[in-house]
């Protein structure tokens, strides 16, 4: 069966520090992978998606970047965090149009 | 682009039925989903419906789709305290399986 792992679960980082969040998927190959951010208002904002290794589509220009170095690995990064980067970050994969499978999320607090 | 709207809160008594409503704007929407998010967790796919269906039932869950009014609802029968969570409606169109999410409805179940 397919599983998705996301870590860390919580993170407190100072303003200006770098960020690296990792997501890996097991039990499937060539998955479509997504990074979402959920802010305090609860809406889900699509940040990046990837349909294959090295292929990244950015939905919202901002202080973040994404990379897909391996088929089942998706990384969200920042060189210098801003206060506004705080939020709940969710990784998801979609192998078919029957909905996403989400990771358990990373709660990022920038202080 | 697609716009998906949900009311933010719903409060029901344990044992009653809950009905969570969602409206969307894109008439070409093909795949419609309901997700559940418990506190501090990722989203879990509850159920989905294709646009060529009017209704789908899965145990205590009933999804109704009114394509003419672009209205989707989720009915939870015999609501329990464990059903307390945020419920997200999401809608995607064919060609791009990337759904647009509503802001979520917080369901509060009280004794």
mmCIF file of C-alpha atoms in Angstrom, chain A residues 32 34 36 38 41-44 46 49 59 88 90 94 96-105 107, chain B residues 8-9 31 33 35 37 40-45 48 50 86 88 97-99 101-106:
data_model
loop_
_atom_site.group_PDB
_atom_site.id
_atom_site.type_symbol
_atom_site.label_atom_id
_atom_site.label_comp_id
_atom_site.label_asym_id
_atom_site.label_seq_id
_atom_site.Cartn_x
_atom_site.Cartn_y
_atom_site.Cartn_z
ATOM 1 C CA UNK A 32 2.471 13.529 -8.731
ATOM 2 C CA UNK A 34 2.329 18.578 -4.046
ATOM 3 C CA UNK A 36 0.407 22.989 0.335
ATOM 4 C CA UNK A 38 -2.467 25.985 5.473
ATOM 5 C CA UNK A 41 -7.530 30.995 8.074
ATOM 6 C CA UNK A 42 -7.515 27.246 7.282
ATOM 7 C CA UNK A 43 -7.613 27.553 3.531
ATOM 8 C CA UNK A 44 -5.173 25.388 1.608
ATOM 9 C CA UNK A 46 -1.005 25.168 -3.356
ATOM 10 C CA UNK A 49 3.694 20.518 -7.599
ATOM 11 C CA UNK A 59 1.889 28.305 -8.141
ATOM 12 C CA UNK A 88 1.065 24.228 8.543
ATOM 13 C CA UNK A 90 1.291 19.578 3.928
ATOM 14 C CA UNK A 94 -2.000 11.873 -6.294
ATOM 15 C CA UNK A 96 -4.996 9.026 -10.016
ATOM 16 C CA UNK A 97 -8.016 11.320 -9.906
ATOM 17 C CA UNK A 98 -9.415 9.754 -6.794
ATOM 18 C CA UNK A 99 -8.155 12.342 -4.403
ATOM 19 C CA UNK A 100 -4.950 13.084 -2.615
ATOM 20 C CA UNK A 101 -3.185 11.248 0.138
ATOM 21 C CA UNK A 102 -1.772 13.802 2.561
ATOM 22 C CA UNK A 103 1.153 13.582 4.914
ATOM 23 C CA UNK A 104 0.692 14.351 8.574
ATOM 24 C CA UNK A 105 1.985 17.901 8.135
ATOM 25 C CA UNK A 107 3.827 22.955 11.915
ATOM 26 C CA UNK B 8 -17.070 28.097 8.367
ATOM 27 C CA UNK B 9 -18.911 26.494 11.279
ATOM 28 C CA UNK B 31 -14.159 15.365 -9.607
ATOM 29 C CA UNK B 33 -14.078 15.453 -2.934
ATOM 30 C CA UNK B 35 -11.745 15.637 3.161
ATOM 31 C CA UNK B 37 -8.955 17.153 9.054
ATOM 32 C CA UNK B 40 -2.965 18.909 14.168
ATOM 33 C CA UNK B 41 -3.233 16.285 11.439
ATOM 34 C CA UNK B 42 -3.167 16.139 7.670
ATOM 35 C CA UNK B 43 -6.276 15.837 5.530
ATOM 36 C CA UNK B 44 -7.932 12.475 5.054
ATOM 37 C CA UNK B 45 -9.971 11.703 1.959
ATOM 38 C CA UNK B 48 -15.475 11.563 -3.722
ATOM 39 C CA UNK B 50 -17.787 12.156 -10.229
ATOM 40 C CA UNK B 86 -12.804 20.414 9.822
ATOM 41 C CA UNK B 88 -13.011 20.431 3.276
ATOM 42 C CA UNK B 97 -6.477 16.813 -11.317
ATOM 43 C CA UNK B 98 -5.304 19.592 -9.049
ATOM 44 C CA UNK B 99 -8.319 20.431 -6.908
ATOM 45 C CA UNK B 101 -10.154 23.549 -1.845
ATOM 46 C CA UNK B 102 -12.771 25.405 0.134
ATOM 47 C CA UNK B 103 -11.766 27.013 3.421
ATOM 48 C CA UNK B 104 -13.239 24.184 5.433
ATOM 49 C CA UNK B 105 -16.260 23.809 7.705
ATOM 50 C CA UNK B 106 -15.540 23.239 11.371
#
